[in-house]
């Protein structure tokens, strides 16, 4: 697992994850950047066939003009103070994206900081969930890149990735 700062659409990995909305209708932020780089018409048509996506779930389309072969569209939670299941839904986004990508045969995947833009999830809490789900997973996907678009998120990922992993079975 590694952290990288920049535009996720430029990454040459098997799959990139999109922070989409439940209609899979396209939007701003990373979703807008992915639609623009993949090709708006083709990607919108592919998304329209998927029948939407529930928060915490993930669905795939081809990457079209992107270097990535696949786009895994996931829908993060809207932050409503933290007592509305936001953590469970955000963790599920990471897990389900890995499952869908693995089923397609992807062996490398890049994630944006899901929900931390328009959806308002606090950056530190979201980064902690991303790192802990990716650390705990037994997914066969060998390479996961956490893509940050801003300096604050990059520093959070770097701090969390350099912290020692708790010993299995050791004190919490
Ligand atoms: N590459 C990597 N990360 C990016 C890029 C990029 N090109 N552009 C933005 N980010 P957001 P959300 C970061 O708002 O909070 C859309 O309209 C950004 O700095 O894209 O899950 C959808 O259609 C932030 O850290 O997604 C939904 O309606 C992170 O990506 C809604 O926004 C996520 O910010 C989803 O909101």
XYZ file of C-alpha atoms and ligand atoms in Angstrom:
208
model
C 0.000 0.000 0.000
C 1.305 3.454 -0.846
C 0.178 7.077 -0.911
C 0.505 9.367 -3.914
C -0.535 12.989 -4.438
C -2.017 13.948 -7.784
C -4.763 13.346 -10.327
C -6.065 9.753 -10.109
C -7.019 9.732 -13.804
C -3.331 9.687 -14.764
C -2.500 6.481 -12.890
C -1.523 3.405 -14.844
C -3.167 0.774 -12.628
C -5.643 -1.982 -13.475
C -8.528 -0.228 -11.704
C -9.247 3.231 -10.352
C -12.065 3.875 -7.925
C -14.554 6.685 -8.486
C -16.285 8.538 -5.631
C -19.664 8.603 -7.366
C -23.279 9.390 -6.398
C -26.010 6.759 -6.078
C -27.526 7.637 -9.458
C -24.083 7.124 -11.079
C -25.024 10.286 -12.939
C -21.622 11.952 -12.972
C -20.842 15.063 -10.974
C -17.990 17.276 -9.821
C -14.764 16.517 -7.964
C -13.021 13.271 -8.779
C -16.180 11.967 -10.497
C -16.095 14.902 -12.934
C -12.377 14.431 -13.569
C -12.859 10.701 -14.273
C -15.766 11.302 -16.664
C -13.793 13.976 -18.516
C -10.659 11.831 -18.851
C -12.424 8.545 -19.674
C -14.745 10.146 -22.240
C -18.052 11.599 -21.075
C -20.340 9.988 -23.627
C -19.050 6.445 -23.350
C -18.737 6.481 -19.578
C -22.181 8.028 -19.047
C -23.735 5.405 -21.320
C -21.986 2.576 -19.438
C -23.066 4.015 -16.060
C -26.663 4.370 -17.236
C -26.827 0.571 -17.691
C -25.817 -0.162 -14.093
C -29.095 0.800 -12.395
C -27.488 3.080 -9.806
C -25.454 2.037 -6.770
C -26.288 1.991 -3.058
C -23.980 3.791 -0.607
C -21.248 1.330 0.415
C -21.608 -0.764 -2.733
C -19.434 -0.726 -5.899
C -20.000 -1.385 -9.610
C -17.572 -1.508 -12.531
C -17.317 -0.043 -16.009
C -14.470 -0.102 -18.494
C -11.928 2.711 -18.195
C -12.403 3.772 -21.839
C -9.743 6.447 -22.599
C -8.069 6.149 -19.184
C -4.785 4.312 -18.670
C -6.727 2.149 -16.157
C -8.616 -0.826 -17.605
C -11.501 -0.520 -15.140
C -13.350 2.113 -13.167
C -14.929 0.888 -9.944
C -17.734 3.283 -9.018
C -18.504 3.380 -5.326
C -20.812 5.650 -3.359
C -19.533 7.007 -0.075
C -21.639 8.219 2.838
C -22.656 11.840 3.223
C -21.203 12.976 6.582
C -24.045 13.731 9.017
C -22.079 13.981 12.255
C -20.815 10.411 12.477
C -23.738 8.697 14.236
C -25.571 7.618 11.084
C -23.502 4.607 10.070
C -21.015 6.693 8.097
C -17.989 4.661 9.229
C -19.590 1.332 8.291
C -20.613 2.615 4.862
C -17.188 4.129 4.123
C -15.385 0.917 5.151
C -17.778 -1.019 2.917
C -16.837 1.212 -0.061
C -13.202 0.130 0.256
C -14.053 -3.553 0.817
C -16.615 -3.802 -1.991
C -14.322 -1.952 -4.435
C -11.586 -4.504 -3.728
C -14.026 -7.394 -4.225
C -15.357 -6.057 -7.521
C -11.854 -5.287 -8.809
C -10.589 -8.724 -7.788
C -13.477 -10.428 -9.582
C -12.408 -8.597 -12.771
C -8.856 -9.858 -12.342
C -7.340 -6.502 -11.340
C -4.075 -6.753 -9.458
C -3.515 -3.037 -8.841
C -6.039 -0.448 -7.689
C -6.043 3.250 -6.822
C -8.511 4.905 -4.448
C -9.389 8.588 -4.093
C -10.222 9.891 -0.602
C -13.865 8.805 -0.866
C -16.468 11.136 0.743
C -13.905 13.769 1.848
C -14.941 16.407 -0.720
C -18.552 17.385 -1.333
C -19.779 14.653 1.046
C -17.941 16.305 3.967
C -16.339 13.312 5.741
C -13.547 14.547 8.073
C -10.256 13.857 6.321
C -8.443 12.261 9.257
C -11.283 9.883 10.138
C -11.675 8.877 6.496
C -7.932 8.277 6.080
C -7.897 6.055 9.188
C -10.686 3.914 7.767
C -9.028 3.638 4.349
C -5.709 2.518 5.820
C -7.220 0.090 8.317
C -9.498 -1.624 5.768
C -6.645 -1.986 3.270
C -4.332 -3.322 5.982
C -6.823 -5.864 7.237
C -8.022 -7.149 3.883
C -7.045 -10.560 2.569
C -7.668 -9.383 -1.016
C -5.259 -10.871 -3.575
C -4.860 -7.432 -5.175
C -1.159 -6.857 -4.683
C -0.921 -3.098 -5.061
C -3.214 -0.449 -3.593
C -2.499 3.262 -4.021
C -4.207 5.843 -1.804
C -4.446 8.942 -3.961
C -4.603 12.319 -2.220
C -5.406 15.508 -4.085
C -4.307 17.905 -1.356
C -1.310 18.208 0.943
C -3.325 17.570 4.151
C -4.585 14.197 2.954
C -1.149 13.226 1.648
C 0.366 13.929 5.068
C -2.372 11.955 6.827
C -1.750 8.914 4.624
C 2.012 9.178 5.083
C 1.661 9.369 8.880
C -0.736 6.427 9.018
C 1.331 4.278 6.659
C 4.521 4.881 8.617
C 2.896 3.998 11.959
C 3.713 0.456 13.050
C 0.993 -2.144 12.535
C -0.416 -3.500 15.778
C 0.973 -6.981 16.486
C -1.576 -9.714 15.748
C -3.128 -10.807 19.025
C -1.127 -8.147 20.867
C -2.483 -5.390 23.103
C -4.963 -3.076 21.389
N -7.834 12.874 -8.431
C -7.787 12.446 -7.147
N -8.549 12.964 -6.168
C -9.390 13.980 -6.485
C -9.496 14.487 -7.805
C -8.671 13.889 -8.807
N -8.693 14.278 -10.084
N -10.423 15.475 -7.808
C -10.865 15.615 -6.528
N -10.240 14.719 -5.735
P -15.334 14.433 -4.134
P -17.162 12.858 -2.431
C -10.416 14.469 -4.289
O -16.058 15.699 -3.814
O -16.855 13.712 -1.251
C -19.365 14.216 -6.906
O -20.061 15.284 -7.470
C -10.999 15.571 -3.449
O -10.010 16.521 -3.108
O -14.900 14.199 -5.524
O -17.190 11.368 -2.259
C -20.086 12.883 -7.019
O -20.864 12.806 -8.194
C -11.485 14.798 -2.236
O -10.407 14.591 -1.320
O -16.207 13.123 -3.693
C -20.929 12.854 -5.791
O -22.157 13.567 -5.975
C -11.879 13.431 -2.816
O -11.355 13.406 -4.153
C -20.099 13.590 -4.761
O -19.247 14.461 -5.502
C -13.363 13.181 -2.867
O -14.062 14.380 -3.174
C -19.223 12.631 -3.982
O -18.575 13.347 -2.972
